[in-house]
Amino acid sequence: MSTIYESLGTQSASFIRGTHRLLIGGHWVDAQSGKTFDVFDPGTGEVVARVAEGDAVDVDLAVRAARRAFETGDWAKMKPADRTRVMFRLADLIEQHGDELAEIEAVDNGKPLAVAKRGIAGTAEMLRYMAGWATKLNGESVNVSVPGEWHAYTTREPVGVVGQIIPWNFPLSMAIWKIAPALATGCTVVLKPAEQTPLNALRLGQIIQEAGIPDGVVNVVTGFGAMAGAALAAHPDVDKIAFTGSTETGKRIVQAALGNLKKVSLELGGKSPVFVFPDADLDLATTGAANAIFFNSGQVCSAGSRLFVHRKVFDRVIEGVVEHGDTLKVGHGLAPGSQIGPLISSQQMQRVSAYIRQGEEEGARRMNRQSAPDNGGYFVRPTVFIDTSTSMSIYREEIFGPVVCAMPFDDEDLEAIAAEANNSEFGLFAGIWTQNLGVAHKLARRIKAGSVSVNAHMVNEPALPFGGYKQSGWGRERGREVLDLYTSVKSIAINLD
Ligand code: NAP
Ligand code: MG
């Protein structure tokens, strides 16, 4: 074992080394098949744990447990204020275990400890925000025009048993983004974490029990997408499936959901544009554009992977972004001072490296001078391409690595600029850097994306809805809007005559 693990606290070290079972109906159980699979530390390539390999049989048991908890358990019937209190307790516990959870995240996902800690603070806030909605899920009284005297009203009811499938880029945050609205609305959950990062979903399962959330309300089935994930998406007794991940897998989820027409929400890929206008605060814009793509090694669905800079300031901004990338300290998540970690797997490293080679072959110019550390981890250094064109694969496809495709613009015609922003099958996010309010508002209005940030990149705010236009997904997570995904509206009309 690498000596890097000597810096782990006793709690995270003993958790990682422990036996990892599935959480079904409040019990920790082996997969029915008895199978397990390896969990790798992407910073070293070493196997750090083994977890249960759940498949369709285990998913079925978990769905039954979630159904029992939903129909006969206390959760859906609990007073909303009590659900709020339990969720607050869960948020407090997550903060109390923050160091431990951050260490697990650094080993399981590779992100630097400091970044993981900030993420954990964000997940606690997400839980508290959603907890507040539990007491505000009201219907309305409705004035009707049919003859006679009526009392008509609507109610909002929990949608039922929800399957949730999440990716590996933000393991704990993604779990909480999914679980929080389900808990607030009184649904029950079967969660399938990504095969690469199952550990914090399992630790969260323990903390959920500690918080007093009743058995069966949250079930965690680790396993592979093609087995456990597909079984969950197809299960006839799952009322809704919520998925975050690639657009390709999202389409499979939709097909699998057809059997019982379960509700589907999808948070998928992106190829998000960032625009830097010449009147922007260029220092802030340069750092912002660099963070937009290098943060989390570019493994972010809303990463700013297409950078458009006005020709007047192109050289200066690009030089700054390259410099920023070249000076970032790339290293193991637990290594002191690491600013960006490895990619999640050797497969992702190969995939991203293949895109970089392809970009060069297609004639784009790679600006960075540094190369990645060679210590067995899955590292790729920040990469900036110029001399790019809109037909290149690095311009069109989601790379999911620290690779940005830069292009100058010298057109002040906002329609043309917006058309280029919208020249993508995706529509998740866009960033605009300008001091000109008119430009900011007009461009924001014209861009076909679920979120736009001006003079910032991404606002990690639970109150702001998040999701995609076009092939970036269906539905909005976060904000009030997510509650629509987890509730069904019932209208009730009473003839008073
Ligand atoms: P993925 O296949 O979309 O995986 C996301 C989740 O879906 C994982 O839990 C996965 O399980 C599960 N899954 C896979 N196939 C499934 C199926 N047929 N039915 C149900 N669930 C299934 O993503 P990936 O394979 O990890 O990464 C591939 C590419 O997707 C990346 O290079 C990146 O471009 C993109 N991606 C995007 C996001 C995003 O947030 N937009 C996140 C992650 C990846 P397994 O872990 O076992 O595969
Ligand atoms: Mg996969």
PDB file of N, CA and C in Angstrom, residues 274-289 429-437 439-441 444 452-459:
ATOM      1  N   VAL A 274     -17.998  29.463 -22.799  1.00  0.00           N
ATOM      2  CA  VAL A 274     -17.674  30.605 -21.934  1.00  0.00           C
ATOM      3  C   VAL A 274     -17.271  31.739 -22.868  1.00  0.00           C
ATOM      4  N   PHE A 275     -17.850  32.932 -22.663  1.00  0.00           N
ATOM      5  CA  PHE A 275     -17.539  34.088 -23.518  1.00  0.00           C
ATOM      6  C   PHE A 275     -16.807  35.147 -22.715  1.00  0.00           C
ATOM      7  N   VAL A 276     -15.673  35.609 -23.241  1.00  0.00           N
ATOM      8  CA  VAL A 276     -14.967  36.717 -22.580  1.00  0.00           C
ATOM      9  C   VAL A 276     -14.993  37.908 -23.533  1.00  0.00           C
ATOM     10  N   PHE A 277     -15.672  38.969 -23.099  1.00  0.00           N
ATOM     11  CA  PHE A 277     -15.752  40.205 -23.893  1.00  0.00           C
ATOM     12  C   PHE A 277     -14.597  41.127 -23.493  1.00  0.00           C
ATOM     13  N   PRO A 278     -14.196  42.017 -24.396  1.00  0.00           N
ATOM     14  CA  PRO A 278     -12.993  42.826 -24.120  1.00  0.00           C
ATOM     15  C   PRO A 278     -13.157  43.781 -22.941  1.00  0.00           C
ATOM     16  N   ASP A 279     -14.413  44.106 -22.579  1.00  0.00           N
ATOM     17  CA  ASP A 279     -14.608  45.046 -21.467  1.00  0.00           C
ATOM     18  C   ASP A 279     -14.651  44.338 -20.114  1.00  0.00           C
ATOM     19  N   ALA A 280     -14.481  43.019 -20.094  1.00  0.00           N
ATOM     20  CA  ALA A 280     -14.565  42.272 -18.828  1.00  0.00           C
ATOM     21  C   ALA A 280     -13.372  42.612 -17.944  1.00  0.00           C
ATOM     22  N   ASP A 281     -13.502  42.371 -16.643  1.00  0.00           N
ATOM     23  CA  ASP A 281     -12.334  42.393 -15.762  1.00  0.00           C
ATOM     24  C   ASP A 281     -11.503  41.175 -16.169  1.00  0.00           C
ATOM     25  N   LEU A 282     -10.433  41.421 -16.915  1.00  0.00           N
ATOM     26  CA  LEU A 282      -9.751  40.307 -17.582  1.00  0.00           C
ATOM     27  C   LEU A 282      -9.032  39.373 -16.614  1.00  0.00           C
ATOM     28  N   ASP A 283      -8.576  39.902 -15.482  1.00  0.00           N
ATOM     29  CA  ASP A 283      -7.928  39.006 -14.518  1.00  0.00           C
ATOM     30  C   ASP A 283      -8.942  38.008 -13.964  1.00  0.00           C
ATOM     31  N   LEU A 284     -10.095  38.553 -13.578  1.00  0.00           N
ATOM     32  CA  LEU A 284     -11.136  37.668 -13.044  1.00  0.00           C
ATOM     33  C   LEU A 284     -11.625  36.699 -14.115  1.00  0.00           C
ATOM     34  N   ALA A 285     -11.812  37.224 -15.316  1.00  0.00           N
ATOM     35  CA  ALA A 285     -12.337  36.382 -16.402  1.00  0.00           C
ATOM     36  C   ALA A 285     -11.353  35.263 -16.734  1.00  0.00           C
ATOM     37  N   THR A 286     -10.070  35.571 -16.713  1.00  0.00           N
ATOM     38  CA  THR A 286      -9.070  34.561 -17.049  1.00  0.00           C
ATOM     39  C   THR A 286      -9.056  33.445 -15.996  1.00  0.00           C
ATOM     40  N   THR A 287      -9.033  33.847 -14.734  1.00  0.00           N
ATOM     41  CA  THR A 287      -9.073  32.842 -13.667  1.00  0.00           C
ATOM     42  C   THR A 287     -10.382  32.059 -13.735  1.00  0.00           C
ATOM     43  N   GLY A 288     -11.460  32.787 -13.992  1.00  0.00           N
ATOM     44  CA  GLY A 288     -12.773  32.138 -14.076  1.00  0.00           C
ATOM     45  C   GLY A 288     -12.822  31.125 -15.213  1.00  0.00           C
ATOM     46  N   ALA A 289     -12.287  31.503 -16.365  1.00  0.00           N
ATOM     47  CA  ALA A 289     -12.316  30.591 -17.518  1.00  0.00           C
ATOM     48  C   ALA A 289     -11.432  29.377 -17.261  1.00  0.00           C
ATOM     49  N   PHE A 429     -25.137  24.732 -19.791  1.00  0.00           N
ATOM     50  CA  PHE A 429     -24.611  25.864 -19.039  1.00  0.00           C
ATOM     51  C   PHE A 429     -23.889  26.817 -19.983  1.00  0.00           C
ATOM     52  N   ALA A 430     -23.804  28.096 -19.605  1.00  0.00           N
ATOM     53  CA  ALA A 430     -22.970  29.043 -20.345  1.00  0.00           C
ATOM     54  C   ALA A 430     -22.441  30.086 -19.374  1.00  0.00           C
ATOM     55  N   GLY A 431     -21.224  30.565 -19.634  1.00  0.00           N
ATOM     56  CA  GLY A 431     -20.612  31.617 -18.809  1.00  0.00           C
ATOM     57  C   GLY A 431     -20.360  32.845 -19.670  1.00  0.00           C
ATOM     58  N   ILE A 432     -20.620  34.024 -19.104  1.00  0.00           N
ATOM     59  CA  ILE A 432     -20.423  35.283 -19.838  1.00  0.00           C
ATOM     60  C   ILE A 432     -19.609  36.219 -18.953  1.00  0.00           C
ATOM     61  N   TRP A 433     -18.541  36.752 -19.519  1.00  0.00           N
ATOM     62  CA  TRP A 433     -17.721  37.711 -18.772  1.00  0.00           C
ATOM     63  C   TRP A 433     -17.769  39.047 -19.497  1.00  0.00           C
ATOM     64  N   THR A 434     -18.434  40.002 -18.917  1.00  0.00           N
ATOM     65  CA  THR A 434     -18.538  41.355 -19.493  1.00  0.00           C
ATOM     66  C   THR A 434     -19.004  42.305 -18.408  1.00  0.00           C
ATOM     67  N   GLN A 435     -18.697  43.601 -18.581  1.00  0.00           N
ATOM     68  CA  GLN A 435     -19.234  44.613 -17.659  1.00  0.00           C
ATOM     69  C   GLN A 435     -20.458  45.279 -18.261  1.00  0.00           C
ATOM     70  N   ASN A 436     -20.761  44.903 -19.489  1.00  0.00           N
ATOM     71  CA  ASN A 436     -21.858  45.547 -20.205  1.00  0.00           C
ATOM     72  C   ASN A 436     -23.165  44.816 -19.897  1.00  0.00           C
ATOM     73  N   LEU A 437     -24.026  45.474 -19.138  1.00  0.00           N
ATOM     74  CA  LEU A 437     -25.272  44.825 -18.707  1.00  0.00           C
ATOM     75  C   LEU A 437     -26.134  44.406 -19.878  1.00  0.00           C
ATOM     76  N   VAL A 439     -25.212  43.570 -22.931  1.00  0.00           N
ATOM     77  CA  VAL A 439     -24.654  42.375 -23.566  1.00  0.00           C
ATOM     78  C   VAL A 439     -24.958  41.145 -22.708  1.00  0.00           C
ATOM     79  N   ALA A 440     -24.752  41.291 -21.397  1.00  0.00           N
ATOM     80  CA  ALA A 440     -24.962  40.149 -20.500  1.00  0.00           C
ATOM     81  C   ALA A 440     -26.401  39.650 -20.584  1.00  0.00           C
ATOM     82  N   HIS A 441     -27.352  40.571 -20.446  1.00  0.00           N
ATOM     83  CA  HIS A 441     -28.758  40.154 -20.438  1.00  0.00           C
ATOM     84  C   HIS A 441     -29.195  39.625 -21.796  1.00  0.00           C
ATOM     85  N   ALA A 444     -27.575  36.195 -22.424  1.00  0.00           N
ATOM     86  CA  ALA A 444     -28.180  35.192 -21.523  1.00  0.00           C
ATOM     87  C   ALA A 444     -29.540  34.755 -22.063  1.00  0.00           C
ATOM     88  N   VAL A 452     -27.058  30.020 -16.796  1.00  0.00           N
ATOM     89  CA  VAL A 452     -26.097  30.990 -17.327  1.00  0.00           C
ATOM     90  C   VAL A 452     -25.508  31.739 -16.132  1.00  0.00           C
ATOM     91  N   SER A 453     -24.188  31.872 -16.111  1.00  0.00           N
ATOM     92  CA  SER A 453     -23.551  32.697 -15.067  1.00  0.00           C
ATOM     93  C   SER A 453     -22.894  33.894 -15.734  1.00  0.00           C
ATOM     94  N   VAL A 454     -23.020  35.054 -15.125  1.00  0.00           N
ATOM     95  CA  VAL A 454     -22.346  36.251 -15.630  1.00  0.00           C
ATOM     96  C   VAL A 454     -21.299  36.675 -14.601  1.00  0.00           C
ATOM     97  N   ASN A 455     -20.065  36.838 -15.047  1.00  0.00           N
ATOM     98  CA  ASN A 455     -18.935  37.200 -14.193  1.00  0.00           C
ATOM     99  C   ASN A 455     -18.757  36.229 -13.035  1.00  0.00           C
ATOM    100  N   ALA A 456     -18.973  34.975 -13.324  1.00  0.00           N
ATOM    101  CA  ALA A 456     -18.769  33.871 -12.376  1.00  0.00           C
ATOM    102  C   ALA A 456     -18.882  32.613 -13.217  1.00  0.00           C
ATOM    103  N   HIS A 457     -18.343  31.506 -12.718  1.00  0.00           N
ATOM    104  CA  HIS A 457     -18.644  30.265 -13.434  1.00  0.00           C
ATOM    105  C   HIS A 457     -19.329  29.318 -12.476  1.00  0.00           C
ATOM    106  N   MET A 458     -20.556  29.000 -12.756  1.00  0.00           N
ATOM    107  CA  MET A 458     -21.327  28.079 -11.939  1.00  0.00           C
ATOM    108  C   MET A 458     -21.529  28.651 -10.548  1.00  0.00           C
ATOM    109  N   VAL A 459     -22.754  28.699 -10.144  1.00  0.00           N
ATOM    110  CA  VAL A 459     -23.043  29.125  -8.791  1.00  0.00           C
ATOM    111  C   VAL A 459     -23.611  27.899  -8.097  1.00  0.00           C
TER     112      VAL A 459
END
